[in-house]
XYZ file of C-alpha atoms in Angstrom:
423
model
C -25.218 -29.332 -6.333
C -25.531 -28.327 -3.160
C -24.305 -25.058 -0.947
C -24.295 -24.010 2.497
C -27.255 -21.607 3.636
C -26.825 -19.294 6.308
C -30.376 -18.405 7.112
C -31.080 -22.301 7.182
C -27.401 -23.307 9.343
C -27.628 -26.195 6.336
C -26.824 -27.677 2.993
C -28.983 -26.863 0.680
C -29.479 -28.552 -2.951
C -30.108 -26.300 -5.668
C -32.604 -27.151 -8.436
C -31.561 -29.440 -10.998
C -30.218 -27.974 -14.313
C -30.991 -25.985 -16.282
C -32.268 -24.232 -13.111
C -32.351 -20.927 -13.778
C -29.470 -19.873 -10.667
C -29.537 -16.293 -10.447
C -27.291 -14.712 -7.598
C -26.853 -11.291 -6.703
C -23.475 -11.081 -4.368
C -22.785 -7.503 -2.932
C -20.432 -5.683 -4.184
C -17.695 -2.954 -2.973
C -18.763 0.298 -1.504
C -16.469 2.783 -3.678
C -14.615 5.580 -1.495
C -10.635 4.082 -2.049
C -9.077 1.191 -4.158
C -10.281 -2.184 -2.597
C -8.470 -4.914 -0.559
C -7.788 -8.344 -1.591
C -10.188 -9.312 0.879
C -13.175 -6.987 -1.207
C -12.029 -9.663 -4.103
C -13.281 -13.186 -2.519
C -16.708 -12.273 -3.079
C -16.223 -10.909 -6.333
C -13.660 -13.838 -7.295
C -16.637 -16.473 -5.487
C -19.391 -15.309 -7.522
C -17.533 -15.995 -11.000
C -16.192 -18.895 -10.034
C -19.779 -20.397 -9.491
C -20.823 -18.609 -12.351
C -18.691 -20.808 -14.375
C -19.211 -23.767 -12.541
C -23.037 -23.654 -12.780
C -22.608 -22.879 -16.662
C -20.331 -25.336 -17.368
C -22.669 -28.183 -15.348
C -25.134 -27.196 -17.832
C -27.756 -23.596 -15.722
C -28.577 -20.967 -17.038
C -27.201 -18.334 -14.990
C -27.308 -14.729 -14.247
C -24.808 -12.879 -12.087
C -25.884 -9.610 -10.812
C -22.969 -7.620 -8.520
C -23.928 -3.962 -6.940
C -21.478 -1.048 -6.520
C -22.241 1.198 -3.808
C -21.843 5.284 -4.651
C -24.228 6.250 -2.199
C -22.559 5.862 1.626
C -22.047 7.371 4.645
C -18.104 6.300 3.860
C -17.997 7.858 0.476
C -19.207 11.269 2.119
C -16.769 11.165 4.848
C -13.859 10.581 2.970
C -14.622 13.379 0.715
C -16.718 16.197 1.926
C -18.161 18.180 -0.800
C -16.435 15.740 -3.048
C -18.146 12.260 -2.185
C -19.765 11.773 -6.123
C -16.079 12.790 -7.613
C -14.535 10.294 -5.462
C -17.249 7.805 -6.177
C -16.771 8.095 -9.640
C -12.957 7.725 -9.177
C -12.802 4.271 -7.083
C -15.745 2.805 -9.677
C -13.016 3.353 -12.036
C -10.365 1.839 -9.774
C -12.357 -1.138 -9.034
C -13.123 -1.981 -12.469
C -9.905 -1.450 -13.462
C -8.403 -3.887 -10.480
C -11.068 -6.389 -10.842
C -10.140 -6.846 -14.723
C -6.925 -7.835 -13.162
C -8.036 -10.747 -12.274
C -9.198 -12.086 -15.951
C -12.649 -13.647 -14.807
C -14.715 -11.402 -16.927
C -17.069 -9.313 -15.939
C -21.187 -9.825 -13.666
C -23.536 -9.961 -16.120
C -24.812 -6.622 -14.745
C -23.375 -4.196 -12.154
C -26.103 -1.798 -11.431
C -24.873 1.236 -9.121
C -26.627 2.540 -6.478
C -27.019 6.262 -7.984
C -28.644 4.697 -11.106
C -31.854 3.287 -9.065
C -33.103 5.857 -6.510
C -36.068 6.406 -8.360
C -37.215 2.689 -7.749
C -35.143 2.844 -3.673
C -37.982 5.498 -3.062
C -40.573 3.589 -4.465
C -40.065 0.753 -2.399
C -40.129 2.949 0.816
C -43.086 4.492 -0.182
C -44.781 1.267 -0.363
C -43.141 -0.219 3.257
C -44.541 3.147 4.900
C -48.035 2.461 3.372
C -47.972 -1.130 4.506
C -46.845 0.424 8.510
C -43.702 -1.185 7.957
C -41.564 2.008 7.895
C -42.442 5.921 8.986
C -40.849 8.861 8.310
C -39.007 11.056 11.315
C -38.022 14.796 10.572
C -36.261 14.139 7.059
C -35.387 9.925 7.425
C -37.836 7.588 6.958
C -36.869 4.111 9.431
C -38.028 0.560 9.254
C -39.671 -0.724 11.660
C -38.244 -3.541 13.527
C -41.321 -4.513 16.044
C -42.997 -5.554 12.794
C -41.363 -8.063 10.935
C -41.400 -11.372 13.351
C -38.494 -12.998 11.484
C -35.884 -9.840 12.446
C -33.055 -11.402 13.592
C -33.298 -15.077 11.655
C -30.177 -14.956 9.457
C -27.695 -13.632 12.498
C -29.226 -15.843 14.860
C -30.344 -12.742 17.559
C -33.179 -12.856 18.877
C -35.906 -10.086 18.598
C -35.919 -8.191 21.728
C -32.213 -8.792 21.855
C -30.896 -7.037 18.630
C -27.865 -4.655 18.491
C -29.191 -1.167 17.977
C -28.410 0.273 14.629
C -27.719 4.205 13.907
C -28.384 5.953 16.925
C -31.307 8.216 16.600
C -33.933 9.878 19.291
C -35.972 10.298 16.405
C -36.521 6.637 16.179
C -39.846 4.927 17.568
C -37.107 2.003 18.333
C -33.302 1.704 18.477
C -33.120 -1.147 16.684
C -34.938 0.422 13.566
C -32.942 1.294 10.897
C -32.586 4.034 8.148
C -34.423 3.268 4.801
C -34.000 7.649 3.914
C -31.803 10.043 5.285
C -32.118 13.702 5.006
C -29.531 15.553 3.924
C -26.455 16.957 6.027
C -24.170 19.701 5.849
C -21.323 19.259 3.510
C -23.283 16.158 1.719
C -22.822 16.763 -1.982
C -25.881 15.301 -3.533
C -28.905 15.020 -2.559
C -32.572 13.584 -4.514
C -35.637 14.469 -4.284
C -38.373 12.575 -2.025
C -41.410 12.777 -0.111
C -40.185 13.330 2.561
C -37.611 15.753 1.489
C -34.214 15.870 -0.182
C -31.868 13.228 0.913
C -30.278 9.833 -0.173
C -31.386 6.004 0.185
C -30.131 3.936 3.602
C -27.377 1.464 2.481
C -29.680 -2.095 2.810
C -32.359 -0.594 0.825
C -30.308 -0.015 -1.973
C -29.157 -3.701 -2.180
C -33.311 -5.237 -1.815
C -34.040 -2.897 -4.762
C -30.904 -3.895 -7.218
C -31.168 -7.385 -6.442
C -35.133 -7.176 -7.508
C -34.736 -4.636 -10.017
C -32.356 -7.300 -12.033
C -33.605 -10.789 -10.629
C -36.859 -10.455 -10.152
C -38.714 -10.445 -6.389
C -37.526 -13.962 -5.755
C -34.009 -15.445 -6.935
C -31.657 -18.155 -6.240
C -28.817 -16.978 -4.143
C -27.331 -14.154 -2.399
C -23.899 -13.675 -1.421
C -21.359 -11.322 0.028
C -19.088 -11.318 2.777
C -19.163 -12.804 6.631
C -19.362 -9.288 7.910
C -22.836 -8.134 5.918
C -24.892 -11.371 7.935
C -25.897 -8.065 10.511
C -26.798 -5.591 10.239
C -26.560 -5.471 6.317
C -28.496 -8.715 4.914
C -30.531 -8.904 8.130
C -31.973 -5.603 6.826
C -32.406 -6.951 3.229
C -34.526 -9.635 4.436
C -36.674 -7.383 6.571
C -37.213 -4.617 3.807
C -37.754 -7.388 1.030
C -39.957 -10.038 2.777
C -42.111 -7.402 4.812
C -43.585 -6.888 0.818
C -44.273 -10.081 0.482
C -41.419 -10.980 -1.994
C -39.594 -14.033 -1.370
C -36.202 -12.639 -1.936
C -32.607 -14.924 -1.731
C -33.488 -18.821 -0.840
C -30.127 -19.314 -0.620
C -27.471 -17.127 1.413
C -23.628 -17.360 1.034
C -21.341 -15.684 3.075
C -17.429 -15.851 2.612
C -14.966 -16.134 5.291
C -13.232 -13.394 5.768
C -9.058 -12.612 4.527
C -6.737 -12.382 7.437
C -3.339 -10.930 7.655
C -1.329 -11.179 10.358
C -3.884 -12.454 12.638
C -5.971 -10.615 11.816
C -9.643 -10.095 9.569
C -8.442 -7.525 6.414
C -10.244 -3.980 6.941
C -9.472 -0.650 5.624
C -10.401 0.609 9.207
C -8.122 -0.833 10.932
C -5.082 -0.100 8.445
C -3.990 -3.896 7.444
C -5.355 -3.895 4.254
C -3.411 -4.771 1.003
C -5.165 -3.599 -1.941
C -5.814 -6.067 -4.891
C -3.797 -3.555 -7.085
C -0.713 -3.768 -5.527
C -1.265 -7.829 -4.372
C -2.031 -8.306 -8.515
C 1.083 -5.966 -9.191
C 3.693 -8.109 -6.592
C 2.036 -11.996 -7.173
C 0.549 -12.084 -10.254
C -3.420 -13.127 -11.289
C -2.560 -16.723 -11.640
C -0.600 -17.176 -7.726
C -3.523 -15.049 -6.087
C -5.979 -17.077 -7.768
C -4.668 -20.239 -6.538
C -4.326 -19.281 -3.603
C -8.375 -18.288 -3.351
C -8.682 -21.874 -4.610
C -6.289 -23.133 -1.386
C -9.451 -22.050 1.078
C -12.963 -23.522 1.596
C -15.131 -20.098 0.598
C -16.903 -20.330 4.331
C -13.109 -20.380 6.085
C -10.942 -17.898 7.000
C -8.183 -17.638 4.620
C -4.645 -15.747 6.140
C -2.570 -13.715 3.665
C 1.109 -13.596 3.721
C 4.355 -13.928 1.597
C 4.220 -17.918 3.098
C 0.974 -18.562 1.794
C 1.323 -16.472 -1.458
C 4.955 -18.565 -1.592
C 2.978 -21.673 -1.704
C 0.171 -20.740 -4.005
C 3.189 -19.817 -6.399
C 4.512 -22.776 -6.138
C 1.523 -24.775 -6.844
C 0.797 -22.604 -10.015
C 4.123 -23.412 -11.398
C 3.529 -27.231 -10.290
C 0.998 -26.633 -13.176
C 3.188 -25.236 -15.728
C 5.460 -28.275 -15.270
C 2.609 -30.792 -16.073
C 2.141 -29.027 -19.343
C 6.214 -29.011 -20.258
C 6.458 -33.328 -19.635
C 4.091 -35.213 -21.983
C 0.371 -35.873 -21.193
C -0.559 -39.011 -19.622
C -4.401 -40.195 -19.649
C -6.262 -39.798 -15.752
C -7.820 -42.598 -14.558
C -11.935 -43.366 -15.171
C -13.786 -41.278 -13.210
C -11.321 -38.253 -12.623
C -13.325 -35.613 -13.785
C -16.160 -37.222 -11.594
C -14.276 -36.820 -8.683
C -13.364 -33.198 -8.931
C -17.163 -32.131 -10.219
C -17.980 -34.411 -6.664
C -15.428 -31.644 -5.120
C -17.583 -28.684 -6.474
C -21.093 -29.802 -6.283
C -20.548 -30.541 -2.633
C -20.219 -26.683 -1.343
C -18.002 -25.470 -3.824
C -15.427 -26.954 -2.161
C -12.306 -26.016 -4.238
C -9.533 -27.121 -1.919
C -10.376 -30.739 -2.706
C -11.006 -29.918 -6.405
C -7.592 -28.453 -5.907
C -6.070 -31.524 -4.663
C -7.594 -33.693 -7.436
C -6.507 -31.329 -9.575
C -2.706 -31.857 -8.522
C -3.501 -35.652 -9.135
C -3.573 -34.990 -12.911
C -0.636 -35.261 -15.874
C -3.607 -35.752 -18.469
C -3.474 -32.418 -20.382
C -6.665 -32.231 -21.919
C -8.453 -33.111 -18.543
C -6.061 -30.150 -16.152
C -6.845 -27.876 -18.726
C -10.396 -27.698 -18.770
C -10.387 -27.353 -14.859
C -8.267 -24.524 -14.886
C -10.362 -22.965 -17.054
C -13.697 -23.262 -14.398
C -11.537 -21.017 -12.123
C -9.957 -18.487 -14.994
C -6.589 -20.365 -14.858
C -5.900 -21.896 -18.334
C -2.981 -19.481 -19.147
C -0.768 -22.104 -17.166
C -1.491 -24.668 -19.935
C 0.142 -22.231 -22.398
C 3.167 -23.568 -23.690
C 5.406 -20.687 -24.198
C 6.814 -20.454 -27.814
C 10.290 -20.333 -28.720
C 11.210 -17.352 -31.082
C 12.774 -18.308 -34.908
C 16.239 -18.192 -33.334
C 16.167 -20.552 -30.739
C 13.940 -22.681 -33.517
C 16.286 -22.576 -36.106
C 19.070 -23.616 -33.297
C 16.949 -26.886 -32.673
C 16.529 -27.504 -35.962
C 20.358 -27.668 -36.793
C 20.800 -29.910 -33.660
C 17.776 -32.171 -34.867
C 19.994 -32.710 -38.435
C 23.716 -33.274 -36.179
C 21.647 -35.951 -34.149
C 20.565 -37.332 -37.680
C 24.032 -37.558 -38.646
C 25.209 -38.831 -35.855
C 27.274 -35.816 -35.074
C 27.149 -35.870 -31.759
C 29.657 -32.745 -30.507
C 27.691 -31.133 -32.960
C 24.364 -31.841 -31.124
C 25.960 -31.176 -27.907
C 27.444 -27.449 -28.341
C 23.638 -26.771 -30.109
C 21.986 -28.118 -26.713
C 24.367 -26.128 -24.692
C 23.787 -22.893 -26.575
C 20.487 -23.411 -26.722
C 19.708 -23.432 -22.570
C 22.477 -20.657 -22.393
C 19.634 -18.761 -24.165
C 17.190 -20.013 -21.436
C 15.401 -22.874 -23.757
C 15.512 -26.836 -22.448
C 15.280 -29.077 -25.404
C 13.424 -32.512 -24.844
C 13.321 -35.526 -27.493
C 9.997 -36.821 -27.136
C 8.561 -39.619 -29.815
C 6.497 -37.207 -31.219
C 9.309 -34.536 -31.786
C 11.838 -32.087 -30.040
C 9.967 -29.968 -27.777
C 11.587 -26.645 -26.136
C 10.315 -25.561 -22.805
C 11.526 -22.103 -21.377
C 14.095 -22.748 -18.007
C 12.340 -21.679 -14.740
């Protein structure tokens, strides 16, 4: 299999199986109830979970939640570990929505300052990092590679956090002291304050996968300053970190990228509560992971659509896919995950056995559920399977009628009657 790497502008192949593939893919920062757009990470990283199982790796899925942010103190002075607490709930709660299961760990940001502080105690003994009146920055002008995985060069960089106590404006925060109206507050050497937001991510990535790992993922928008900063923080040790680095195009609605700043954003509650999980997760499945993907009613129309396309392949009989189907769509996957062409094979298929166990790789195989008649509707069948017998045709005919006026086809197959609900 191979996937696009950012830092490398390539395709990369990953190791044969049984690997191991860990990934860590960065997770929401928790100060309100997410956006679909917060999802296609979080949907991404499961779906190549299960891909990478079912081709036969051993896997491990690590995905962070972020309760330490300058966000999360804004949007609740005095209040900021409350609300943090809150929106965890909120996004777990959302996220189950979906039916993908669960990371295999989602550490949280509060849970690992002891080892955040560690690490920038050992970057300032190194010279990599110095404290400033409270903070403690990194320091750009020492790490060569700054600037790699955005593609900026070093004396060009954005400046980050703007700070005359910096020896640089591009440096960046790896401690902050605390503020008025900040809530909590940890113990340091350098005084009482909280971790920087990219140090948090090298440490919980490391903490669970060890100093070098497979892949790291997360959204378009983290390249800079976010996973720039990883990199820095991580490799300035001398630890390998991420070989691989995935980052998903970003959700657009009307025009536009999804963001709670500027006000467009739909949250996955209420897009779970109007579509459904199956229509939303199709329509992930419409978009190459590294493209854009617009949200509307049209496209959510058509993703609908498509999921009930499924539904009617499992109401007609199954009929056998051609050799080398299943070849064709794991060919889809293996080169970049690319599920829109999986998703076209996919739509190939009336062979029951082989649909169903590709919907399952993406969380889907609820639309191969046949729906089950209750005892009445049963019983109703079974009266017009004895008229038909008897060649009491009228008979047969007001049972048939009765029985769609109830909202039940009835189809005579050579294996049996079979009754499929009306759509």
């Amino acid at each position: 299999m191979r996937l696009y790497d950012t830092y490398t502008r390539s395709l990369v192949e990953l190791p044969p199986p049984p690997g191991p593939i860990r990934m860590y893919f960065c997770g929401p920062t928790v100060y309100q109830r997410i956006h679909v757009g917060n999802a296609v990470p979080f949907v991404l990283s499961l779906w190549l979970k299960r891909w990478l199982a079912a081709s036969g790796y051993e896997t491990k899925l690590v995905v962070n939640i972020t309760d330490i942010n300058d966000k999360i103190y804004d949007a609740a002075p005095g209040a900021s570990a409350q609300l943090a607490a809150d929106a965890t709930r909120w996004y777990l709660e959302d996220t189950d929505g979906l039916g993908l299961g669960r990371p295999d760990v989602e550490p949280t940001a509060v849970e690992t300052v002891a080892e955040q502080v560690a690490m920038i105690e050992e970057l300032v003994a190194l010279g990599f990092a110095y404290p400033s009146a409270g903070d403690v920055y990194f320091r750009v002008a020492r790490f060569p590679e700054y600037g790699k995985l955005s593609g900026q060069k070093p004396d060009q960089v954005e400046e980050q956090e703007p700070n005359p106590r910096k020896e640089d404006p591009r440096d960046f925060a790896l401690w902050k002291a605390t503020k008025p109206g900040e809530d909590t507050s940890w113990n340091s050497p350098w005084g009482k304050g909280r971790p920087g937001w990219h140090i948090e991510c090298s440490v919980m990535s490391e903490k669970h996968l060890g100093p070098e790992f497979e892949i790291h993922g997360g959204g378009l928008d983290l390249v800079f300053p976010h996973h720039e900063n990883e990199i820095a923080q991580s490799r300035a040790l001398g630890h390998g970190f991420a070989q691989v680095w995935m980052h998903n195009g970003m959700l657009r609605f009307a025009g536009e990228e999804m963001h709670k700043s500027t006000g467009n954003a739909i949250t996955l509650h209420d897009a779970l509560q109007r579509w459904g999980r199956e229509t939303l997760l199709v329509f992930f499945l419409t978009g190459h992971w590294r493209k854009p993907l617009e949200f509307s009613d049209g496209t959510l129309e058509a993703a609908a659509t498509r999921a009930a396309g499924f539904r009617e392949v499992f109401r007609g009989s199954s009929e056998a896919a051609a050799a080398g189907s299943w070849g064709r769509f794991a060919a889809a996957l293996d080169d970049d995950f690319n599920t829109p062409a999986a998703l076209a094979v996919m739509h190939e298929w009336r062979d029951h056995e082989l649909l169903r166990r590709a919907l399952a790789v993406f969380g889907l195989d609820a639309l191969a559920d046949a729906d089950e008649a209750p005892p009445a509707i049963v019983e109703l069948a079974e009266q017009r399977t004895a008229a038909r017998s008897a060649r009491d045709f009228e008979e047969s005919d007001r049972l048939r009628a009765e029985i769609e006026a109830a909202g039940w086809d009835v189809r005579d197959e050579a294996e049996g009657v079979r009754l499929v609900r009306r759509r």
